[in-house]
Amino acid sequence: MPRKLDNVSRMVRGHIGMSMNRLNLFNLQRKTPLNYVGKTLYQQKWAAKSETRAYHGEHLKEKRFKKVLFEPELKTYSQLDASLRSQEVAPTPITLQTYATLEKRLEFALFRSMFASSVRQARQFIMGGYVKVNGVVIKHPSFPLKSGDVFSVDPERVLYALGKAKPSLSKAINIDNKQIRYWNHYVKVARKNPQKVWEMQQNKPESLNSIANIEAKKRLQDKQNNGESVMKLQQQKVSKKSILGDIINLGNAAGANLNADTFEKYGSKLAKSKCLQVYENLTSQKSGILNDHSAKALDTYFSKDTERTPEEKTSLRHVNNLLRELEKCEWERIRLEFENLSTGGSFYDPSYTEKLNPVKSLNKEELMEDESKVKVSLPWQKHLYGRQDTSKPYFTPWTPRGFLGAFAILPSHIEISFDTCHAVYLRDPVARPGHSEVISPFPEHVHERAYMYYIKKGMS
């Protein structure tokens, strides 16, 4: 029988366990090398044994490990290549093989293959009948694997082991209501000051998550592709007629306070002066377009069939030249904004706030009685947080558990296929010059003292 599950994640002593728990990663980060100063040899061996046994088979009783599982003869690999006889060969870390005998157990092989998040969870999968060896269901966690054995795990169990934890219904509703509050606040602020919010959103700092950065770059590429079509649409909207209509609206609204700053919309000082020249030209000619600048009136103003005096023709020619220059300036401004997007900047689309709609909060009491009534309409989520498929025991849509990458260490003696959740046990792990196939967070000198402890206690 294994040990009782008592405080597996040892935060007080800081022991590292064979688990993907985030507390193990914290313990590993803060771990300091064993200090042998002032300790007797036995104390050194005891400290090394305590540290290594907390990781290698902590669920196994000490008496069973010493009397049954411990093997004094450690397996190694001899370098017999004659070409290396005259060269320096790295020493073989043979004492790292102290716990190699555990690696052939089925429960350990499952954890090493990343089919379970801990050895204890691997035991649960095995005893639950979810594991097969050579096509036969095995319910013994201590089953010894041999070279060439093929073992497999139910894919649903693997998704459960490596996936993010599924939130409860109450927790999911609370999270979604919080998301809705933040979204509604964002919509309110964006509608009030769209350009400022757009720039803040585009200038976010790079994420520490490499996967998120890859996805962000992909979204940026999509934005660039979409931005090109947006640029063309923006440029198509800009014409001499639209510019003239804007100038007349702004000039009429300014009244007696008319000056170049009235046309701030057109940015540069030169463009604003040209807008002022257009409006003053129309005023001096006492053109009727100032009072009636509808689409039909603008078409008539630019029509060649309209009868005009020589002075009116000269004025129209001058206005046409100014509007043509303003049109080119606006096209160039839009193009530069698009180029800013291609270098990681922001292409401002003033119409983006029209697509933002506030969302109604969820009624927790009503949804706790019947989850099927849930209707979430957030832009990035159409279901309860983490409960897209309520029949699954893990977070849906499936999301890898936190800090999974820190534990993604694949062994040399096992060939793994994550597509089918199968693995082949190639051979027992051995030690080679400068390398041991037994994965351990502890250096060789710690394993050396642990081996010295067991070689005496185990043989007595």
Short mmCIF file of C-alpha atoms in Angstrom, two decimals:
data_model
loop_
_atom_site.label_atom_id
_atom_site.label_comp_id
_atom_site.label_asym_id
_atom_site.label_seq_id
_atom_site.Cartn_x
_atom_site.Cartn_y
_atom_site.Cartn_z
CA MET A 1 0.00 0.00 0.00
CA PRO A 2 1.27 3.51 -0.77
CA ARG A 3 1.73 6.24 1.76
CA LYS A 4 -1.23 8.42 2.72
CA LEU A 5 -1.62 11.59 0.70
CA ASP A 6 -0.50 14.04 3.37
CA ASN A 7 0.74 17.47 2.36
CA VAL A 8 2.21 16.41 -0.99
CA SER A 9 3.20 19.97 -1.92
CA ARG A 10 5.63 20.67 0.92
CA MET A 11 5.80 24.44 1.18
CA VAL A 12 7.41 24.39 4.64
CA ARG A 13 10.34 22.10 3.93
CA GLY A 14 10.42 23.03 0.27
CA HIS A 15 10.70 19.46 -0.97
CA ILE A 16 10.27 18.87 -4.70
CA GLY A 17 7.77 16.17 -5.66
CA MET A 18 7.17 14.25 -8.85
CA SER A 19 4.19 16.38 -9.82
CA MET A 20 3.33 19.24 -12.17
CA ASN A 21 1.88 21.25 -9.30
CA ARG A 22 2.82 24.93 -9.49
CA LEU A 23 4.06 24.79 -5.88
CA ASN A 24 6.70 22.29 -6.99
CA LEU A 25 7.93 24.83 -9.51
CA PHE A 26 8.09 27.44 -6.77
CA ASN A 27 10.05 25.07 -4.52
CA LEU A 28 12.41 24.26 -7.37
CA GLN A 29 13.03 27.97 -8.02
CA ARG A 30 13.82 28.79 -4.39
CA LYS A 31 15.80 25.60 -3.72
CA THR A 32 19.35 26.19 -2.50
CA PRO A 33 22.13 23.58 -2.78
CA LEU A 34 22.54 21.24 0.16
CA ASN A 35 25.01 22.61 2.68
CA TYR A 36 27.34 19.93 4.02
CA VAL A 37 29.40 22.28 6.23
CA GLY A 38 29.42 21.18 9.86
CA LYS A 39 27.53 17.93 9.18
CA THR A 40 28.78 14.44 9.81
CA LEU A 41 28.88 11.99 6.91
CA TYR A 42 25.71 10.30 8.17
CA GLN A 43 23.89 13.63 8.38
CA GLN A 44 24.95 14.40 4.82
CA LYS A 45 23.68 11.03 3.61
CA TRP A 46 20.41 11.44 5.51
CA ALA A 47 19.80 14.94 4.08
CA ALA A 48 20.53 13.70 0.55
CA LYS A 49 18.25 10.69 1.01
CA SER A 50 15.41 12.90 2.31
CA GLU A 51 15.64 15.28 -0.63
CA THR A 52 15.82 12.62 -3.34
CA ARG A 53 13.16 10.33 -1.85
CA ALA A 54 10.71 13.25 -1.70
CA TYR A 55 10.94 13.29 -5.50
CA HIS A 56 11.63 9.66 -6.43
CA GLY A 57 8.72 7.54 -5.21
CA GLU A 58 7.56 9.59 -2.23
CA HIS A 59 4.39 7.47 -2.10
CA LEU A 60 6.39 4.26 -1.54
CA LYS A 61 7.20 3.15 1.99
CA GLU A 62 10.85 3.41 2.94
CA LYS A 63 11.06 -0.19 4.13
CA ARG A 64 9.73 -1.54 0.84
CA PHE A 65 12.11 0.60 -1.21
CA LYS A 66 15.19 -0.47 0.79
CA LYS A 67 14.39 -4.18 0.92
CA VAL A 68 12.70 -4.79 -2.46
CA LEU A 69 13.19 -1.97 -4.97
CA PHE A 70 16.71 -0.75 -4.32
CA GLU A 71 19.38 -2.38 -6.51
CA PRO A 72 22.99 -1.96 -5.39
CA GLU A 73 24.34 -2.75 -8.86
CA LEU A 74 23.82 0.35 -10.97
CA LYS A 75 23.57 0.01 -14.75
CA THR A 76 25.90 2.11 -16.83
CA TYR A 77 27.21 2.40 -20.38
CA SER A 78 30.91 1.95 -21.17
CA GLN A 79 32.49 4.01 -23.91
CA LEU A 80 34.49 1.45 -25.94
CA ASP A 81 35.18 3.58 -29.01
CA ALA A 82 38.92 3.30 -29.67
CA SER A 83 39.00 6.78 -31.21
CA LEU A 84 38.22 8.28 -27.81
CA ARG A 85 40.99 6.54 -25.89
CA SER A 86 43.40 9.44 -26.30
CA GLN A 87 40.73 12.06 -25.65
CA GLU A 88 39.17 13.29 -22.47
CA VAL A 89 35.81 11.65 -21.86
CA ALA A 90 33.27 13.17 -19.49
CA PRO A 91 32.80 11.11 -16.33
CA THR A 92 29.73 8.91 -16.18
CA PRO A 93 27.22 10.08 -13.51
CA ILE A 94 26.55 6.53 -12.39
CA THR A 95 25.13 7.45 -8.97
CA LEU A 96 22.21 9.18 -10.72
CA GLN A 97 21.04 5.59 -11.43
CA THR A 98 20.19 5.11 -7.74
CA TYR A 99 16.47 5.33 -8.51
CA ALA A 100 16.59 3.90 -12.06
CA THR A 101 14.74 0.80 -10.92
CA LEU A 102 11.62 2.92 -10.31
CA GLU A 103 11.54 4.18 -13.90
CA LYS A 104 10.44 0.79 -15.26
CA ARG A 105 7.26 0.83 -13.16
CA LEU A 106 4.14 1.61 -15.19
CA GLU A 107 3.07 4.52 -12.95
CA PHE A 108 6.42 6.28 -13.40
CA ALA A 109 6.46 5.66 -17.16
CA LEU A 110 3.02 7.28 -17.44
CA PHE A 111 4.22 10.41 -15.65
CA ARG A 112 7.46 10.60 -17.65
CA SER A 113 5.43 10.35 -20.86
CA MET A 114 3.31 13.36 -19.74
CA PHE A 115 0.11 11.29 -19.72
CA ALA A 116 -0.51 12.25 -16.05
CA SER A 117 0.25 15.34 -14.01
CA SER A 118 1.75 13.35 -11.12
CA VAL A 119 2.69 9.80 -10.19
CA ARG A 120 -0.28 9.60 -7.84
CA GLN A 121 -2.64 10.59 -10.64
CA ALA A 122 -0.99 7.99 -12.88
CA ARG A 123 -1.84 5.39 -10.20
CA GLN A 124 -5.48 6.51 -10.29
CA PHE A 125 -5.61 6.14 -14.07
CA ILE A 126 -4.09 2.64 -13.87
CA MET A 127 -6.36 1.39 -11.10
CA GLY A 128 -9.36 2.96 -12.89
CA GLY A 129 -8.77 0.77 -15.95
CA TYR A 130 -7.77 3.58 -18.32
CA VAL A 131 -4.29 2.18 -19.13
CA LYS A 132 -3.36 -0.66 -21.46
CA VAL A 133 -0.03 -2.42 -21.97
CA ASN A 134 0.29 -4.25 -25.27
CA GLY A 135 -3.48 -3.96 -25.72
CA VAL A 136 -4.33 -5.47 -22.30
CA VAL A 137 -5.83 -3.43 -19.45
CA ILE A 138 -3.40 -3.37 -16.52
CA LYS A 139 -4.59 -2.33 -13.06
CA HIS A 140 -1.30 -2.72 -11.19
CA PRO A 141 0.70 0.56 -10.89
CA SER A 142 3.87 -1.40 -10.07
CA PHE A 143 3.67 -3.45 -13.30
CA PRO A 144 7.30 -3.71 -14.60
CA LEU A 145 7.73 -2.67 -18.21
CA LYS A 146 10.13 -4.47 -20.55
CA SER A 147 11.89 -3.29 -23.69
CA GLY A 148 9.40 -2.97 -26.55
CA ASP A 149 6.25 -2.76 -24.41
CA VAL A 150 3.59 -0.41 -25.79
CA PHE A 151 1.35 1.32 -23.26
CA SER A 152 -1.55 3.69 -23.87
CA VAL A 153 -3.92 5.90 -21.89
CA ASP A 154 -7.48 6.98 -22.61
CA PRO A 155 -7.13 10.38 -24.41
CA GLU A 156 -9.88 11.89 -22.24
CA ARG A 157 -7.79 11.13 -19.16
CA VAL A 158 -4.75 12.80 -20.71
CA LEU A 159 -6.78 15.91 -21.55
CA TYR A 160 -8.03 15.95 -17.96
CA ALA A 161 -4.50 15.54 -16.57
CA LEU A 162 -2.82 18.23 -18.67
CA GLY A 163 -5.79 20.59 -18.99
CA LYS A 164 -6.79 23.59 -16.94
CA ALA A 165 -9.11 22.88 -14.00
CA LYS A 166 -12.84 23.16 -14.75
CA PRO A 167 -14.47 25.95 -12.70
CA SER A 168 -17.68 25.37 -10.77
CA LEU A 169 -20.93 26.82 -12.09
CA SER A 170 -20.99 29.50 -9.40
CA LYS A 171 -17.37 30.50 -10.05
CA ALA A 172 -17.91 30.60 -13.83
CA ILE A 173 -20.92 32.92 -13.45
CA ASN A 174 -18.97 35.25 -11.14
CA ILE A 175 -16.05 35.40 -13.58
CA ASP A 176 -18.36 36.11 -16.52
CA ASN A 177 -20.18 38.88 -14.65
CA LYS A 178 -16.81 40.44 -13.87
CA GLN A 179 -15.83 40.19 -17.54
CA ILE A 180 -19.13 41.79 -18.53
CA ARG A 181 -18.56 44.72 -16.15
CA TYR A 182 -15.10 45.32 -17.59
CA TRP A 183 -16.43 45.03 -21.16
CA ASN A 184 -19.29 47.49 -20.58
CA HIS A 185 -16.83 49.97 -19.04
CA TYR A 186 -14.55 49.56 -22.06
CA VAL A 187 -17.48 50.20 -24.45
CA LYS A 188 -18.47 53.33 -22.53
CA VAL A 189 -14.94 54.76 -22.54
CA ALA A 190 -14.32 53.80 -26.18
CA ARG A 191 -17.45 55.61 -27.34
CA LYS A 192 -16.44 58.69 -25.36
CA ASN A 193 -12.86 58.86 -26.63
CA PRO A 194 -12.40 56.33 -29.47
CA GLN A 195 -8.96 57.36 -30.72
CA LYS A 196 -7.32 57.35 -27.27
CA VAL A 197 -8.70 53.90 -26.46
CA TRP A 198 -7.60 52.58 -29.85
CA GLU A 199 -4.01 53.75 -29.32
CA MET A 200 -3.88 52.37 -25.76
CA GLN A 201 -5.13 49.02 -27.01
CA GLN A 202 -2.52 48.86 -29.77
CA ASN A 203 0.41 49.82 -27.52
CA LYS A 204 0.06 47.00 -24.98
CA PRO A 205 3.35 45.52 -23.63
CA GLU A 206 4.45 42.17 -25.02
CA SER A 207 3.18 39.17 -23.08
CA LEU A 208 5.55 36.89 -21.16
CA ASN A 209 3.71 33.93 -22.67
CA SER A 210 5.45 32.90 -25.89
CA ILE A 211 2.30 31.19 -27.19
CA ALA A 212 0.33 34.40 -26.62
CA ASN A 213 2.99 36.34 -28.54
CA ILE A 214 2.70 33.95 -31.50
CA GLU A 215 -1.08 34.35 -31.49
CA ALA A 216 -0.71 38.13 -31.21
CA LYS A 217 1.58 38.19 -34.24
CA LYS A 218 -0.96 36.13 -36.17
CA ARG A 219 -3.71 38.57 -35.21
CA LEU A 220 -1.46 41.45 -36.27
CA GLN A 221 -0.96 39.80 -39.65
CA ASP A 222 -4.73 39.41 -40.00
CA LYS A 223 -5.14 43.07 -39.06
CA GLN A 224 -2.64 44.05 -41.70
CA ASN A 225 -4.55 42.09 -44.33
CA ASN A 226 -7.84 43.57 -43.17
CA GLY A 227 -6.21 46.99 -42.77
CA GLU A 228 -5.35 47.08 -46.46
CA SER A 229 -9.00 46.69 -47.37
CA VAL A 230 -9.92 49.28 -44.73
CA MET A 231 -7.34 51.64 -46.21
CA LYS A 232 -8.82 51.28 -49.69
CA LEU A 233 -12.32 51.87 -48.34
CA GLN A 234 -11.13 54.97 -46.48
CA GLN A 235 -9.42 56.31 -49.58
CA GLN A 236 -12.50 55.65 -51.72
CA LYS A 237 -14.59 57.75 -49.32
CA VAL A 238 -12.25 60.72 -49.81
CA SER A 239 -13.05 62.78 -52.94
CA LYS A 240 -13.15 66.42 -53.99
CA LYS A 241 -16.89 66.51 -53.31
CA SER A 242 -16.57 65.07 -49.79
CA ILE A 243 -13.69 67.46 -48.96
CA LEU A 244 -15.61 70.46 -50.29
CA GLY A 245 -18.66 69.47 -48.23
CA ASP A 246 -16.51 69.23 -45.07
CA ILE A 247 -14.92 72.64 -45.75
CA ILE A 248 -18.30 74.31 -46.20
CA ASN A 249 -19.71 72.68 -43.01
CA LEU A 250 -16.70 73.70 -40.92
CA GLY A 251 -16.58 77.22 -42.40
CA ASN A 252 -20.29 77.88 -41.89
CA ALA A 253 -20.08 76.58 -38.30
CA ALA A 254 -17.14 78.90 -37.50
CA GLY A 255 -18.95 82.03 -38.72
CA ALA A 256 -17.07 85.19 -37.74
CA ASN A 257 -14.31 83.15 -36.02
CA LEU A 258 -13.14 81.68 -39.30
CA ASN A 259 -9.37 81.01 -39.51
CA ALA A 260 -6.98 78.25 -40.56
CA ASP A 261 -7.45 76.39 -37.23
CA THR A 262 -11.10 75.94 -38.14
CA PHE A 263 -9.99 73.13 -40.45
CA GLU A 264 -7.95 71.24 -37.78
CA LYS A 265 -9.33 67.97 -39.16
CA TYR A 266 -6.93 68.15 -42.11
CA GLY A 267 -3.85 68.14 -39.88
CA SER A 268 -0.92 69.92 -41.49
CA LYS A 269 -0.57 73.72 -41.61
CA LEU A 270 -0.39 73.74 -45.41
CA ALA A 271 -3.59 71.69 -45.77
CA LYS A 272 -5.46 73.97 -43.36
CA SER A 273 -4.40 77.06 -45.31
CA LYS A 274 -5.61 75.49 -48.55
CA CYS A 275 -8.99 74.74 -46.96
CA LEU A 276 -9.22 78.38 -45.88
CA GLN A 277 -8.40 79.52 -49.44
CA VAL A 278 -11.20 77.31 -50.83
CA TYR A 279 -13.78 78.71 -48.42
CA GLU A 280 -12.69 82.34 -48.97
CA ASN A 281 -12.81 81.85 -52.75
CA LEU A 282 -16.39 80.57 -52.54
CA THR A 283 -17.32 83.46 -50.25
CA SER A 284 -15.82 86.09 -52.58
CA GLN A 285 -17.74 84.67 -55.55
CA LYS A 286 -20.91 84.58 -53.43
CA SER A 287 -21.44 81.01 -54.59
CA GLY A 288 -24.81 79.43 -53.81
CA ILE A 289 -23.04 76.24 -52.84
CA LEU A 290 -22.39 77.76 -49.41
CA ASN A 291 -26.11 77.64 -48.61
CA ASP A 292 -27.00 74.44 -50.40
CA HIS A 293 -24.20 71.86 -50.39
CA SER A 294 -26.27 68.72 -50.80
CA ALA A 295 -24.98 65.89 -52.99
CA LYS A 296 -27.08 67.11 -55.92
CA ALA A 297 -25.82 70.68 -55.51
CA LEU A 298 -22.21 69.49 -55.42
CA ASP A 299 -22.73 67.46 -58.61
CA THR A 300 -24.14 70.56 -60.29
CA TYR A 301 -21.22 72.70 -59.05
CA PHE A 302 -18.62 70.35 -60.59
CA SER A 303 -20.63 69.65 -63.75
CA LYS A 304 -19.10 70.88 -67.04
CA ASP A 305 -22.55 71.52 -68.52
CA THR A 306 -23.31 74.31 -66.03
CA GLU A 307 -23.18 77.77 -67.58
CA ARG A 308 -20.64 80.06 -65.89
CA THR A 309 -19.12 83.49 -66.35
CA PRO A 310 -15.35 83.75 -67.04
CA GLU A 311 -14.79 84.81 -63.41
CA GLU A 312 -16.73 81.75 -62.16
CA LYS A 313 -14.72 79.45 -64.45
CA THR A 314 -11.45 80.87 -63.09
CA SER A 315 -12.71 80.41 -59.52
CA LEU A 316 -13.81 76.82 -60.23
CA ARG A 317 -10.45 76.00 -61.77
CA HIS A 318 -8.65 77.41 -58.73
CA VAL A 319 -10.91 75.51 -56.29
CA ASN A 320 -10.47 72.31 -58.31
CA ASN A 321 -6.68 72.54 -58.06
CA LEU A 322 -6.80 73.13 -54.33
CA LEU A 323 -9.24 70.25 -53.76
CA ARG A 324 -7.11 67.92 -55.88
CA GLU A 325 -4.09 68.68 -53.70
CA LEU A 326 -6.13 68.18 -50.53
CA GLU A 327 -7.43 64.88 -51.91
CA LYS A 328 -3.86 63.65 -52.49
CA CYS A 329 -2.85 64.77 -48.99
CA GLU A 330 -5.71 62.79 -47.43
CA TRP A 331 -4.81 59.65 -49.43
CA GLU A 332 -1.21 59.99 -48.30
CA ARG A 333 -2.24 60.41 -44.67
CA ILE A 334 -4.32 57.23 -44.82
CA ARG A 335 -1.45 55.35 -46.50
CA LEU A 336 1.02 56.42 -43.82
CA GLU A 337 -1.34 55.22 -41.10
CA PHE A 338 -1.51 51.87 -42.85
CA GLU A 339 2.30 51.66 -43.03
CA ASN A 340 2.39 52.40 -39.31
CA LEU A 341 0.24 49.31 -38.82
CA SER A 342 2.65 47.11 -40.80
CA THR A 343 5.48 48.07 -38.41
CA GLY A 344 3.41 47.20 -35.34
CA GLY A 345 1.65 50.52 -34.91
CA SER A 346 -2.07 51.19 -34.92
CA PHE A 347 -4.25 51.85 -37.92
CA TYR A 348 -7.03 53.95 -36.54
CA ASP A 349 -10.47 53.04 -37.82
CA PRO A 350 -12.93 55.62 -36.42
CA SER A 351 -15.93 53.37 -37.12
CA TYR A 352 -14.80 50.56 -34.78
CA THR A 353 -16.96 51.81 -31.90
CA GLU A 354 -20.10 51.18 -33.95
CA LYS A 355 -19.50 47.43 -33.54
CA LEU A 356 -19.14 47.63 -29.73
CA ASN A 357 -22.33 46.76 -27.84
CA PRO A 358 -22.83 46.53 -24.05
CA VAL A 359 -23.74 43.12 -22.58
CA LYS A 360 -26.41 42.34 -20.00
CA SER A 361 -25.24 40.82 -16.71
CA LEU A 362 -26.07 37.19 -15.89
CA ASN A 363 -28.72 36.28 -13.33
CA LYS A 364 -26.87 33.95 -10.96
CA GLU A 365 -29.91 32.65 -9.08
CA GLU A 366 -31.71 31.74 -12.30
CA LEU A 367 -28.69 30.09 -13.91
CA MET A 368 -27.84 28.03 -10.81
CA GLU A 369 -31.19 26.27 -11.28
CA ASP A 370 -30.83 25.67 -15.02
CA GLU A 371 -27.44 26.07 -16.72
CA SER A 372 -29.00 25.57 -20.17
CA LYS A 373 -30.45 29.11 -19.99
CA VAL A 374 -26.99 30.67 -20.15
CA LYS A 375 -26.53 33.12 -23.03
CA VAL A 376 -23.19 34.94 -22.99
CA SER A 377 -22.64 37.39 -25.85
CA LEU A 378 -19.11 38.64 -25.20
CA PRO A 379 -17.06 39.13 -28.39
CA TRP A 380 -14.54 36.46 -27.39
CA GLN A 381 -16.90 34.06 -25.59
CA LYS A 382 -20.37 32.69 -26.29
CA HIS A 383 -20.61 30.32 -23.31
CA LEU A 384 -19.90 30.22 -19.58
CA TYR A 385 -16.24 30.60 -18.65
CA GLY A 386 -14.54 27.20 -18.91
CA ARG A 387 -17.85 25.34 -19.39
CA GLN A 388 -18.38 25.21 -23.13
CA ASP A 389 -18.97 21.46 -22.84
CA THR A 390 -20.42 20.72 -19.39
CA SER A 391 -20.01 16.95 -19.85
CA LYS A 392 -16.19 17.21 -19.82
CA PRO A 393 -14.33 17.10 -16.46
CA TYR A 394 -11.77 19.67 -17.63
CA PHE A 395 -11.76 23.30 -18.79
CA THR A 396 -13.49 23.69 -22.17
CA PRO A 397 -12.44 24.77 -24.72
CA TRP A 398 -9.40 22.74 -23.68
CA THR A 399 -6.60 24.91 -22.31
CA PRO A 400 -3.24 23.58 -21.04
CA ARG A 401 -2.70 23.82 -17.31
CA GLY A 402 -0.52 26.62 -15.97
CA PHE A 403 3.28 26.26 -16.01
CA LEU A 404 3.03 23.08 -18.07
CA GLY A 405 6.06 24.03 -20.17
CA ALA A 406 8.35 23.94 -17.11
CA PHE A 407 7.61 20.22 -16.65
CA ALA A 408 7.70 19.24 -20.34
CA ILE A 409 10.82 17.04 -20.19
CA LEU A 410 10.70 14.00 -22.46
CA PRO A 411 12.75 10.95 -21.45
CA SER A 412 15.33 9.31 -23.71
CA HIS A 413 14.17 5.75 -23.00
CA ILE A 414 10.51 6.25 -24.00
CA GLU A 415 9.12 7.06 -27.45
CA ILE A 416 5.88 9.03 -27.15
CA SER A 417 3.01 9.78 -29.54
CA PHE A 418 0.73 12.51 -28.22
CA ASP A 419 -1.58 12.18 -31.24
CA THR A 420 -2.73 8.71 -30.13
CA CYS A 421 -1.67 8.81 -26.43
CA HIS A 422 0.57 5.78 -26.97
CA ALA A 423 4.19 5.27 -25.93
CA VAL A 424 6.87 2.62 -26.37
CA TYR A 425 9.16 1.67 -23.51
CA LEU A 426 12.43 1.30 -25.41
CA ARG A 427 14.75 0.12 -22.62
CA ASP A 428 15.68 0.65 -19.00
CA PRO A 429 17.37 4.05 -18.44
CA VAL A 430 21.17 3.93 -18.35
CA ALA A 431 24.02 6.33 -17.62
CA ARG A 432 26.38 7.49 -20.35
CA PRO A 433 29.52 9.63 -20.21
CA GLY A 434 28.32 13.04 -19.07
CA HIS A 435 24.64 12.08 -19.13
CA SER A 436 22.09 10.03 -17.20
CA GLU A 437 18.70 9.04 -18.59
CA VAL A 438 17.10 9.21 -15.15
CA ILE A 439 15.45 12.64 -14.91
CA SER A 440 16.14 14.30 -11.57
CA PRO A 441 16.26 17.88 -10.23
CA PHE A 442 19.24 17.06 -8.01
CA PRO A 443 22.96 17.05 -8.93
CA GLU A 444 25.24 14.03 -8.82
CA HIS A 445 26.77 14.71 -5.40
CA VAL A 446 23.31 14.52 -3.77
CA HIS A 447 22.57 11.18 -5.46
CA GLU A 448 26.03 9.95 -4.48
CA ARG A 449 25.31 10.45 -0.78
CA ALA A 450 21.81 8.99 -1.13
CA TYR A 451 23.31 5.89 -2.73
CA MET A 452 25.86 5.65 0.07
CA TYR A 453 23.00 5.70 2.57
CA TYR A 454 21.07 2.91 0.86
CA ILE A 455 24.07 0.74 0.05
CA LYS A 456 24.64 0.42 3.77
CA LYS A 457 21.08 0.41 5.09
CA GLY A 458 19.70 -1.66 2.24
CA MET A 459 22.30 -4.41 2.56
CA SER A 460 22.08 -4.64 6.35
#
